[in-house]
Tab-separated table of C-alpha atoms and ligand atoms in Angstrom:
chain	number	residue	atom	x	y	z
A	1	UNK	CA	-9.667	-9.554	-12.709
A	2	UNK	CA	-8.126	-6.651	-11.926
A	3	UNK	CA	-5.208	-7.707	-8.925
A	4	UNK	CA	-5.377	-4.247	-7.752
A	5	UNK	CA	-9.132	-4.699	-6.420
A	6	UNK	CA	-9.093	-8.401	-5.989
A	7	UNK	CA	-12.750	-9.002	-3.806
A	8	UNK	CA	-14.039	-12.037	-1.911
A	9	UNK	CA	-15.682	-13.030	-5.291
A	10	UNK	CA	-12.787	-13.065	-7.080
A	11	UNK	CA	-11.093	-15.154	-4.668
A	12	UNK	CA	-13.557	-17.576	-4.706
A	13	UNK	CA	-13.802	-18.268	-8.287
A	14	UNK	CA	-9.819	-18.458	-8.445
A	15	UNK	CA	-9.964	-21.084	-5.664
A	16	UNK	CA	-12.443	-22.809	-7.102
A	17	UNK	CA	-11.454	-22.987	-10.837
A	18	UNK	CA	-7.974	-21.961	-11.096
A	19	UNK	CA	-6.137	-22.340	-7.593
A	20	UNK	CA	-3.112	-21.726	-9.516
A	21	UNK	CA	-3.308	-19.465	-12.118
A	22	UNK	CA	-0.724	-17.584	-14.200
A	23	UNK	CA	-1.589	-13.562	-14.641
A	24	UNK	CA	-0.788	-12.565	-17.898
A	25	UNK	CA	-0.565	-8.806	-17.074
A	26	UNK	CA	2.235	-9.178	-14.404
A	27	UNK	CA	3.641	-12.445	-14.980
A	28	UNK	CA	2.987	-13.299	-11.096
A	29	UNK	CA	1.561	-17.037	-10.458
A	30	UNK	CA	-1.776	-16.633	-8.293
A	31	UNK	CA	-1.966	-19.022	-5.568
A	32	UNK	CA	-5.440	-19.097	-3.330
A	33	UNK	CA	-5.786	-22.217	-2.014
A	34	UNK	CA	-5.079	-22.398	2.034
A	35	UNK	CA	-3.232	-25.439	2.015
A	36	UNK	CA	-1.055	-24.195	-0.948
A	37	UNK	CA	-0.069	-21.142	0.331
A	38	UNK	CA	1.130	-22.445	3.783
A	39	UNK	CA	2.838	-24.973	2.166
A	40	UNK	CA	4.764	-22.480	0.035
A	41	UNK	CA	5.655	-20.433	3.027
A	42	UNK	CA	6.458	-23.510	5.054
A	43	UNK	CA	9.186	-24.102	2.555
A	44	UNK	CA	11.920	-21.443	2.317
A	45	UNK	CA	14.261	-23.957	0.202
A	46	UNK	CA	11.733	-24.524	-2.632
A	47	UNK	CA	10.651	-20.969	-2.315
A	48	UNK	CA	12.551	-18.043	-1.997
A	49	UNK	CA	11.588	-14.402	-0.501
A	50	UNK	CA	14.231	-12.570	-2.771
A	51	UNK	CA	10.751	-10.554	-4.729
A	52	UNK	CA	9.176	-9.742	-1.147
A	53	UNK	CA	9.907	-6.129	-1.974
A	54	UNK	CA	10.349	-5.799	-5.705
A	55	UNK	CA	8.150	-2.759	-7.447
A	56	UNK	CA	5.115	-4.835	-8.952
A	57	UNK	CA	5.445	-1.932	-11.689
A	58	UNK	CA	8.404	-1.929	-12.904
A	59	UNK	CA	10.659	1.359	-12.099
A	60	UNK	CA	12.441	2.848	-15.115
A	61	UNK	CA	15.432	3.720	-15.726
A	62	UNK	CA	15.042	7.848	-14.952
A	63	UNK	CA	13.394	6.773	-12.050
A	64	UNK	CA	16.072	4.565	-10.500
A	65	UNK	CA	18.691	6.825	-11.218
A	66	UNK	CA	16.520	9.351	-8.692
A	67	UNK	CA	16.237	6.432	-6.339
A	68	UNK	CA	20.440	5.966	-7.080
A	69	UNK	CA	21.250	9.262	-6.651
A	70	UNK	CA	19.747	9.616	-2.791
A	71	UNK	CA	22.196	6.077	-2.422
A	72	UNK	CA	18.869	4.093	-2.088
A	73	UNK	CA	18.944	0.405	-2.024
A	74	UNK	CA	17.151	-2.624	-0.867
A	75	UNK	CA	19.651	-5.279	-0.042
A	76	UNK	CA	18.291	-8.284	1.508
A	77	UNK	CA	17.587	-7.901	5.548
A	78	UNK	CA	14.439	-9.384	6.465
A	79	UNK	CA	11.146	-9.913	4.316
A	80	UNK	CA	13.358	-10.213	0.842
A	81	UNK	CA	16.071	-11.975	2.618
A	82	UNK	CA	16.876	-16.040	2.063
A	83	UNK	CA	20.078	-15.888	2.991
A	84	UNK	CA	22.136	-16.623	6.050
A	85	UNK	CA	22.198	-13.122	7.340
A	86	UNK	CA	18.487	-13.255	8.147
A	87	UNK	CA	18.462	-14.813	11.491
A	88	UNK	CA	20.747	-12.283	13.180
A	89	UNK	CA	19.016	-9.502	11.831
A	90	UNK	CA	15.475	-11.249	12.452
A	91	UNK	CA	17.061	-12.017	16.055
A	92	UNK	CA	18.270	-7.882	16.208
A	93	UNK	CA	14.764	-6.831	15.447
A	94	UNK	CA	13.317	-9.472	17.561
A	95	UNK	CA	14.822	-7.881	20.698
A	96	UNK	CA	12.524	-4.846	20.430
A	97	UNK	CA	9.773	-7.037	20.059
A	98	UNK	CA	9.522	-9.089	22.598
A	99	UNK	CA	6.456	-10.475	24.281
A	100	UNK	CA	7.341	-8.090	27.408
A	101	UNK	CA	8.410	-4.845	25.920
A	102	UNK	CA	4.843	-5.347	23.470
A	103	UNK	CA	2.658	-5.596	26.806
A	104	UNK	CA	4.018	-2.844	28.446
A	105	UNK	CA	3.153	-0.567	25.904
A	106	UNK	CA	-0.819	-1.463	26.812
A	107	UNK	CA	-1.320	1.690	28.985
A	108	UNK	CA	0.554	3.736	26.408
A	109	UNK	CA	-1.698	2.650	23.743
A	110	UNK	CA	-5.012	3.203	25.627
A	111	UNK	CA	-3.839	6.613	26.642
A	112	UNK	CA	-3.002	7.291	23.153
A	113	UNK	CA	-6.310	6.348	22.035
A	114	UNK	CA	-8.346	8.063	25.131
A	115	UNK	CA	-6.331	11.336	24.305
A	116	UNK	CA	-7.454	11.520	21.286
A	117	UNK	CA	-10.886	10.283	22.008
A	118	UNK	CA	-11.221	13.461	24.163
A	119	UNK	CA	-10.624	15.824	22.151
A	120	UNK	CA	-13.522	14.849	19.932
A	121	UNK	CA	-17.138	17.233	20.319
A	122	UNK	CA	-19.582	14.657	19.006
A	123	UNK	CA	-21.840	14.351	15.602
A	124	UNK	CA	-19.957	13.023	12.570
A	125	UNK	CA	-16.226	11.821	12.523
A	126	UNK	CA	-13.743	9.931	10.571
A	127	UNK	CA	-11.710	7.723	12.731
A	128	UNK	CA	-9.250	7.281	10.185
A	129	UNK	CA	-6.790	10.197	10.880
A	130	UNK	CA	-8.304	10.575	14.594
A	131	UNK	CA	-7.176	6.766	15.469
A	132	UNK	CA	-6.063	4.577	12.485
A	133	UNK	CA	-3.444	6.858	10.733
A	134	UNK	CA	-0.706	7.843	12.972
A	135	UNK	CA	-1.322	6.497	16.279
A	136	UNK	CA	1.046	2.930	15.229
A	137	UNK	CA	3.473	5.109	13.651
A	138	UNK	CA	4.011	6.568	17.784
A	139	UNK	CA	3.655	3.404	19.027
A	140	UNK	CA	6.227	2.073	16.716
A	141	UNK	CA	8.602	4.475	17.077
A	142	UNK	CA	8.542	4.284	21.052
A	143	UNK	CA	8.933	0.705	20.761
A	144	UNK	CA	12.068	0.825	19.041
A	145	UNK	CA	12.948	3.694	21.059
A	146	UNK	CA	13.316	5.999	18.005
A	147	UNK	CA	12.818	9.745	19.202
A	148	UNK	CA	12.569	13.189	17.360
A	149	UNK	CA	10.633	11.960	14.491
A	150	UNK	CA	8.151	14.098	12.247
A	151	UNK	CA	5.243	11.789	12.314
A	152	UNK	CA	3.385	13.410	9.381
A	153	UNK	CA	6.849	13.291	7.303
A	154	UNK	CA	6.944	9.555	8.525
A	155	UNK	CA	3.676	8.998	7.277
A	156	UNK	CA	3.962	10.778	4.067
A	157	UNK	CA	7.118	8.971	3.285
A	158	UNK	CA	5.935	5.386	3.998
A	159	UNK	CA	2.237	5.955	2.311
A	160	UNK	CA	4.427	7.113	-0.608
A	161	UNK	CA	6.520	4.140	-0.632
A	162	UNK	CA	4.001	1.537	-0.433
A	163	UNK	CA	2.559	3.285	-3.708
A	164	UNK	CA	5.879	3.278	-5.504
A	165	UNK	CA	6.767	-0.249	-4.691
A	166	UNK	CA	2.938	-1.751	-4.554
A	167	UNK	CA	0.597	0.325	-6.492
A	168	UNK	CA	-0.576	0.402	-10.274
A	169	UNK	CA	1.264	3.444	-11.441
A	170	UNK	CA	2.124	5.666	-14.262
A	171	UNK	CA	5.503	6.911	-14.977
A	172	UNK	CA	4.836	10.373	-13.935
A	173	UNK	CA	3.564	9.070	-10.447
A	174	UNK	CA	6.671	7.241	-10.078
A	175	UNK	CA	8.830	10.580	-10.554
A	176	UNK	CA	6.370	11.910	-7.962
A	177	UNK	CA	6.988	8.814	-5.275
A	178	UNK	CA	10.745	8.192	-5.715
A	179	UNK	CA	11.111	11.604	-4.537
A	180	UNK	CA	9.735	10.618	-1.085
A	181	UNK	CA	11.094	7.385	-0.965
A	182	UNK	CA	14.676	8.750	-1.347
A	183	UNK	CA	13.806	11.316	1.348
A	184	UNK	CA	12.903	8.774	3.891
A	185	UNK	CA	16.144	6.479	2.596
A	186	UNK	CA	18.389	9.637	3.395
A	187	UNK	CA	16.748	10.291	6.605
A	188	UNK	CA	17.603	6.807	7.855
A	189	UNK	CA	20.754	6.904	6.614
A	190	UNK	CA	21.882	10.076	8.105
A	191	UNK	CA	19.772	9.096	11.401
A	192	UNK	CA	21.917	5.467	11.486
A	193	UNK	CA	25.164	7.347	10.703
A	194	UNK	CA	24.476	9.171	13.779
A	195	UNK	CA	22.972	6.528	16.224
A	196	UNK	CA	24.959	5.953	19.259
A	197	UNK	CA	25.916	2.336	19.309
A	198	UNK	CA	25.684	2.196	23.314
A	199	UNK	CA	21.846	3.714	22.574
A	200	UNK	CA	18.682	1.548	23.631
A	201	UNK	CA	17.238	2.145	20.631
A	202	UNK	CA	17.211	0.184	16.962
A	203	UNK	CA	19.581	2.553	15.168
A	204	UNK	CA	22.183	2.214	18.067
A	205	UNK	CA	21.932	-1.629	18.124
A	206	UNK	CA	22.113	-1.551	14.343
A	207	UNK	CA	25.381	0.076	14.982
A	208	UNK	CA	26.740	-1.866	17.626
A	209	UNK	CA	26.091	-4.977	15.658
A	210	UNK	CA	28.147	-3.771	13.277
A	211	UNK	CA	25.392	-4.154	10.581
A	212	UNK	CA	26.534	-2.458	6.918
A	213	UNK	CA	24.836	1.167	7.045
A	214	UNK	CA	23.511	0.442	3.728
A	215	UNK	CA	21.705	-3.046	5.044
A	216	UNK	CA	20.685	-1.154	8.336
A	217	UNK	CA	18.913	1.759	5.963
A	218	UNK	CA	17.131	-1.110	3.867
A	219	UNK	CA	16.062	-2.764	6.615
A	220	UNK	CA	14.841	0.146	8.451
A	221	UNK	CA	12.838	1.088	5.470
A	222	UNK	CA	10.910	-2.051	5.280
A	223	UNK	CA	10.586	-2.212	9.313
A	224	UNK	CA	9.704	1.633	9.804
A	225	UNK	CA	6.697	0.914	6.670
A	226	UNK	CA	5.757	-2.623	7.827
A	227	UNK	CA	5.642	-1.916	11.223
A	228	UNK	CA	2.905	0.867	11.124
A	229	UNK	CA	1.304	1.161	7.698
A	230	UNK	CA	0.030	-2.741	8.575
A	231	UNK	CA	-1.642	-1.805	11.495
A	232	UNK	CA	-2.948	1.499	9.987
A	233	UNK	CA	-4.940	-0.840	7.620
A	234	UNK	CA	-5.965	-3.363	10.315
A	235	UNK	CA	-7.523	-0.456	12.781
A	236	UNK	CA	-9.428	0.740	9.992
A	237	UNK	CA	-10.542	-2.448	8.658
A	238	UNK	CA	-11.626	-3.784	12.124
A	239	UNK	CA	-13.851	-0.855	12.844
A	240	UNK	CA	-15.924	-1.303	9.601
A	241	UNK	CA	-15.919	-5.278	10.693
A	242	UNK	CA	-16.918	-4.800	14.001
A	243	UNK	CA	-19.312	-1.737	13.452
A	244	UNK	CA	-21.360	-4.096	10.842
A	245	UNK	CA	-21.787	-6.796	12.371
A	246	UNK	CA	-24.621	-6.944	15.364
A	247	UNK	CA	-24.322	-6.197	18.533
A	248	UNK	CA	-20.508	-7.131	18.877
A	249	UNK	CA	-19.555	-3.440	19.546
A	250	UNK	CA	-21.688	-3.620	22.709
A	251	UNK	CA	-20.169	-6.363	23.902
A	252	UNK	CA	-16.069	-5.667	23.155
A	253	UNK	CA	-15.594	-5.571	27.158
A	254	UNK	CA	-16.767	-9.285	27.392
A	255	UNK	CA	-13.248	-11.103	28.142
A	256	UNK	CA	-11.565	-12.252	25.219
A	257	UNK	CA	-13.972	-10.796	22.361
A	258	UNK	CA	-12.136	-8.005	21.200
A	259	UNK	CA	-8.976	-10.114	20.722
A	260	UNK	CA	-11.434	-13.028	18.885
A	261	UNK	CA	-12.749	-9.956	16.737
A	262	UNK	CA	-9.281	-8.864	15.569
A	263	UNK	CA	-8.399	-12.431	15.097
A	264	UNK	CA	-11.369	-12.500	12.726
A	265	UNK	CA	-10.780	-9.018	11.125
A	266	UNK	CA	-7.538	-10.778	9.885
A	267	UNK	CA	-8.798	-13.379	8.696
A	268	UNK	CA	-11.272	-12.242	6.818
A	269	UNK	CA	-10.190	-9.027	5.987
A	270	UNK	CA	-6.559	-9.616	5.674
A	271	UNK	CA	-4.790	-6.010	5.262
A	272	UNK	CA	-1.536	-7.650	3.853
A	273	UNK	CA	-3.839	-9.108	1.520
A	274	UNK	CA	-1.086	-11.220	-0.708
A	275	UNK	CA	3.085	-11.680	-0.078
A	276	UNK	CA	5.231	-13.177	-2.797
A	277	UNK	CA	7.779	-15.429	-3.313
A	278	UNK	CA	10.158	-16.933	-6.102
A	279	UNK	CA	9.883	-20.579	-6.967
A	280	UNK	CA	13.557	-21.580	-6.818
A	281	UNK	CA	12.867	-25.199	-8.989
A	282	UNK	CA	10.172	-26.649	-11.035
A	283	UNK	CA	7.222	-27.651	-8.476
A	284	UNK	CA	3.998	-28.724	-8.470
A	285	UNK	CA	0.912	-27.263	-6.645
A	286	UNK	CA	-2.450	-28.060	-6.813
A	287	UNK	CA	-1.728	-30.492	-9.716
A	288	UNK	CA	-0.341	-27.193	-11.851
A	289	UNK	CA	3.542	-27.391	-12.912
A	290	UNK	CA	5.304	-24.032	-11.719
A	291	UNK	CA	8.887	-23.357	-13.806
A	292	UNK	CA	11.871	-22.677	-11.651
A	293	UNK	CA	12.095	-18.666	-11.165
A	294	UNK	CA	8.592	-18.084	-11.640
A	295	UNK	CA	7.058	-15.180	-9.521
A	296	UNK	CA	4.444	-16.364	-6.790
A	297	UNK	CA	1.598	-14.213	-5.557
A	298	UNK	CA	0.190	-15.748	-2.409
A	299	UNK	CA	-2.941	-14.461	-1.729
A	300	UNK	CA	-3.296	-14.634	1.864
A	301	UNK	CA	-6.730	-13.217	1.633
A	302	UNK	CA	-7.964	-15.884	-0.333
A	303	UNK	CA	-6.593	-18.528	2.500
A	304	UNK	CA	-8.510	-16.635	5.112
A	305	UNK	CA	-11.488	-17.231	3.142
A	306	UNK	CA	-10.937	-20.887	2.247
A	307	UNK	CA	-14.250	-22.874	3.091
A	308	UNK	CA	-12.339	-26.128	3.322
A	309	UNK	CA	-10.258	-24.753	6.356
A	310	UNK	CA	-13.147	-22.283	7.406
A	311	UNK	CA	-16.715	-23.562	7.269
A	312	UNK	CA	-18.874	-19.843	6.193
A	313	UNK	CA	-15.680	-18.223	5.472
A	314	UNK	CA	-17.685	-14.931	4.614
A	315	UNK	CA	-19.209	-14.986	8.030
A	316	UNK	CA	-17.721	-13.036	10.906
A	317	UNK	CA	-17.728	-14.869	13.718
A	318	UNK	CA	-15.426	-14.282	16.557
A	319	UNK	CA	-16.226	-17.526	18.237
A	320	UNK	CA	-14.547	-19.297	14.980
A	321	UNK	CA	-12.548	-22.180	16.853
A	322	UNK	CA	-9.566	-22.309	14.639
A	323	UNK	CA	-9.472	-18.109	13.462
A	324	UNK	CA	-5.827	-18.281	14.714
A	325	UNK	CA	-4.962	-20.466	11.835
A	326	UNK	CA	-5.088	-17.741	9.385
A	327	UNK	CA	-1.759	-16.469	7.407
A	328	UNK	CA	-2.111	-12.862	7.421
A	329	UNK	CA	0.986	-12.858	9.298
A	330	UNK	CA	2.805	-15.290	7.038
A	331	UNK	CA	4.076	-17.975	8.132
A	332	UNK	CA	7.380	-20.322	9.028
A	333	UNK	CA	10.662	-18.726	8.956
A	334	UNK	CA	9.391	-15.136	7.770
A	335	UNK	CA	6.542	-14.728	10.076
A	336	UNK	CA	5.632	-11.407	10.941
A	337	UNK	CA	8.159	-9.952	13.840
A	338	UNK	CA	5.098	-7.860	14.825
A	339	UNK	CA	1.795	-9.978	14.900
A	340	UNK	CA	1.828	-9.344	19.023
A	341	UNK	CA	1.874	-5.541	18.708
A	342	UNK	CA	-0.354	-5.176	15.859
A	343	UNK	CA	-2.930	-7.683	17.884
A	344	UNK	CA	-2.523	-5.397	21.055
A	345	UNK	CA	-2.617	-2.459	19.132
A	346	UNK	CA	-6.125	-3.244	17.681
A	347	UNK	CA	-7.676	-4.845	20.655
A	348	UNK	CA	-6.656	-1.708	22.884
A	349	UNK	CA	-7.920	0.952	20.618
A	350	UNK	CA	-11.102	-1.171	19.602
A	351	UNK	CA	-12.162	-1.843	23.616
A	352	UNK	CA	-11.088	1.898	24.549
A	353	UNK	CA	-13.377	3.344	21.867
A	354	UNK	CA	-16.028	1.123	22.645
A	355	UNK	CA	-16.046	1.811	26.292
A	356	UNK	CA	-16.282	6.035	25.620
A	357	UNK	CA	-18.929	5.358	22.819
A	358	UNK	CA	-21.110	2.666	23.415
A	359	UNK	CA	-23.630	3.866	20.871
A	360	UNK	CA	-21.320	4.531	18.090
A	361	UNK	CA	-22.466	3.845	14.942
A	362	UNK	CA	-21.038	3.691	10.913
A	363	UNK	CA	-22.419	7.053	9.748
A	364	UNK	CA	-23.386	5.102	6.332
A	365	UNK	CA	-24.328	1.716	4.657
A	366	UNK	CA	-22.144	2.827	1.667
A	367	UNK	CA	-18.972	0.546	1.259
A	368	UNK	CA	-15.760	2.975	1.941
A	369	UNK	CA	-12.743	4.261	-0.598
A	370	UNK	CA	-10.419	1.315	-0.292
A	371	UNK	CA	-6.673	1.293	-0.410
A	372	UNK	CA	-6.141	-0.852	-4.010
A	373	UNK	CA	-1.924	-1.857	-3.537
A	374	UNK	CA	-0.829	-5.083	-5.061
A	375	UNK	CA	-0.535	-6.697	-1.089
A	376	UNK	CA	-2.067	-3.707	0.664
A	377	UNK	CA	-6.137	-3.387	0.770
A	378	UNK	CA	-8.216	-1.587	3.467
A	379	UNK	CA	-10.947	1.370	4.432
A	380	UNK	CA	-9.108	4.346	3.674
A	381	UNK	CA	-12.199	6.175	5.856
A	382	UNK	CA	-14.186	5.284	9.040
A	383	UNK	CA	-16.865	7.391	8.960
A	384	UNK	CA	-18.691	7.070	12.293
A	385	UNK	CA	-21.685	9.203	14.277
A	386	UNK	CA	-20.576	8.889	17.961
A	387	UNK	CA	-23.403	9.134	20.047
A	388	UNK	CA	-23.095	9.355	23.819
A	389	UNK	CA	-19.725	9.818	25.486
A	390	UNK	CA	-19.537	7.722	28.736
A	391	UNK	CA	-16.173	8.434	30.449
A	392	UNK	CA	-15.530	11.847	31.896
A	393	UNK	CA	-15.797	14.867	29.742
A	394	UNK	CA	-18.264	16.613	27.567
A	395	UNK	CA	-21.575	14.559	26.621
A	396	UNK	CA	-22.229	14.715	23.222
A	397	UNK	CA	-25.246	13.236	20.521
A	398	UNK	CA	-24.678	13.174	16.959
A	399	UNK	CA	-26.948	15.976	16.387
A	400	UNK	CA	-30.143	15.188	14.716
A	401	UNK	CA	-29.975	11.107	15.502
A	402	UNK	CA	-32.840	10.028	17.889
A	403	UNK	CA	-31.333	8.349	20.881
A	404	UNK	CA	-33.657	5.702	20.314
A	405	UNK	CA	-31.905	4.643	16.802
A	406	UNK	CA	-28.545	4.697	18.170
A	407	UNK	CA	-29.763	2.020	20.520
A	408	UNK	CA	-31.407	-0.311	18.658
A	409	UNK	CA	-29.489	0.449	14.840
A	410	UNK	CA	-27.730	-3.205	13.714
A	411	UNK	CA	-28.048	-5.291	17.006
A	412	UNK	CA	-30.373	-7.870	14.820
A	413	UNK	CA	-27.764	-10.507	13.771
A	414	UNK	CA	-26.881	-13.124	16.529
A	415	UNK	CA	-23.425	-14.274	17.263
A	416	UNK	CA	-22.312	-17.333	19.075
A	417	UNK	CA	-21.317	-16.327	22.827
A	418	UNK	CA	-17.611	-17.056	23.199
B	501	HEM	C1	-1.583	-6.169	10.772
B	501	HEM	C2	-0.435	-5.580	11.036
B	501	HEM	C3	0.401	-6.480	10.039
B	501	HEM	C4	0.406	-7.320	8.797
B	501	HEM	C5	-0.934	-7.696	9.010
B	501	HEM	C6	1.574	-7.845	8.640
B	501	HEM	C7	1.694	-8.602	7.824
B	501	HEM	C8	2.937	-9.543	7.736
B	501	HEM	C9	3.402	-10.411	7.037
B	501	HEM	C10	2.336	-11.008	5.558
B	501	HEM	C11	4.860	-10.855	6.748
B	501	HEM	C12	5.687	-11.897	5.646
B	501	HEM	C13	5.320	-12.719	6.509
B	501	HEM	C14	5.958	-14.243	5.262
B	501	HEM	O1	6.695	-13.989	4.770
B	501	HEM	O2	6.135	-15.627	6.165
B	501	HEM	C15	4.952	-9.673	7.665
B	501	HEM	C16	6.522	-9.782	7.784
B	501	HEM	C17	7.377	-9.235	9.008
B	501	HEM	N1	6.633	-7.944	9.681
B	501	HEM	FE1	4.486	-7.631	9.660
B	501	HEM	N2	2.564	-7.012	9.471
B	501	HEM	C18	2.012	-6.461	10.199
B	501	HEM	C19	2.327	-5.671	11.592
B	501	HEM	C20	3.880	-5.598	11.717
B	501	HEM	C21	4.433	-4.462	12.775
B	501	HEM	C22	3.511	-3.919	13.800
B	501	HEM	C23	5.683	-4.791	12.815
B	501	HEM	C24	6.982	-4.453	13.645
B	501	HEM	C25	6.660	-3.725	14.628
B	501	HEM	C26	5.597	-5.932	11.229
B	501	HEM	C27	7.283	-6.419	10.991
B	501	HEM	C28	7.400	-7.152	10.256
B	501	HEM	C29	8.612	-8.072	10.135
B	501	HEM	C30	10.055	-7.284	10.760
B	501	HEM	C31	8.433	-8.517	8.973
B	501	HEM	C32	9.474	-9.607	8.168
B	501	HEM	C33	10.162	-10.595	8.959
B	501	HEM	C34	11.048	-11.778	8.581
B	501	HEM	O3	11.211	-11.740	7.470
B	501	HEM	O4	12.051	-12.423	9.155
B	501	HEM	N3	4.858	-6.127	10.755
B	501	HEM	N4	4.349	-8.865	8.164
């Protein structure tokens, strides 16, 4: 099995025949049953998070030197921090992501979505660059109070960083990727050093709390990637999932429907499909003995499709009573700090798009190209035919598509009502 492209059939076969399995190529112990994954996440004493951000393809010395020359380092801060400093750093970041602060972003997310949709002229469009690619980055910067950011540069830095740390990459590619990763870290360090401790932004808060610059830069490096690349992935997965399933697109304005759909996407198509831990002592999972120091790969996507917990797991069913039990945001001490923001963004973007373009359809039944990194898996494009625009603005109709087809396409499957 290719770990970087593992699909539902691979996960099923792992869960059924080898729920705890050592992958020879990477040395990672794959854990794929829901109960095992949750048990590991719930026990930070026996399972440490230290390897969460370790490059899956080891970075050779010459490439490490490129990073070191730029002062690059990732000390334990949040996701990779099993020490006592985790709690304070987590509380500092959580101040920027309170439920009230996140809820206050709703009109802004709706406006950003609307502005982008208003620019579309009809026909066939890829919604990935329009709505998924940089909208989450803009929202994240605003919620963190960080202004004056070149969003295109941020996206280039963060996609390169994801590939460097989670990709199946050659040494030549590692060289190429190390440069933008180093540039990102240097930019962060300069911005944090220049920040006003009295300011109400994330950089200022790190200075006000006297977080050492090296730790602050490492924390921001992870947060500014994790806080938006994942939501980009969730958005593109959500469009595909909803548009492929019966009449859901036309029902997104029903109370609770958009939120329920987002939860099903998280369960079934988890954008962060795996996450890592280290066994701190010898442990037994599903009857398999694992030695101390073993690196574990928790198959979050495998846990979401475990039939012991989610009956008919391959079925996309927003009425599923226990959908929120999924582990797509992790569990326990390191549970994702941005879960509320990611959920809100996906819900609002889906609803606003469906409101403006009720007849929107996927342009093709062919599966899209997928991002295939160890821990990140999502469609890289969302090609759609827009259909007629309902809100104020230009009325568009995809050329060559009869209205009749737009109205009836894909409405055969029945879904239980909420
Ligand atoms: C769909 C979007 C997202 C997914 C699927 C996701 C998933 C995850 C996962 C699996 C973890 C590891 C949890 C664990 O170890 O138990 C995590 C941690 C984290 N996430 Fe997210 N995330 C998303 C969006 C965000 C956003 C929008 C932010 C910030 C605004 C964010 C910030 C964080 C932070 C700071 C941590 C580390 C928490 C800690 O170690 O205490 N994430 N996320």
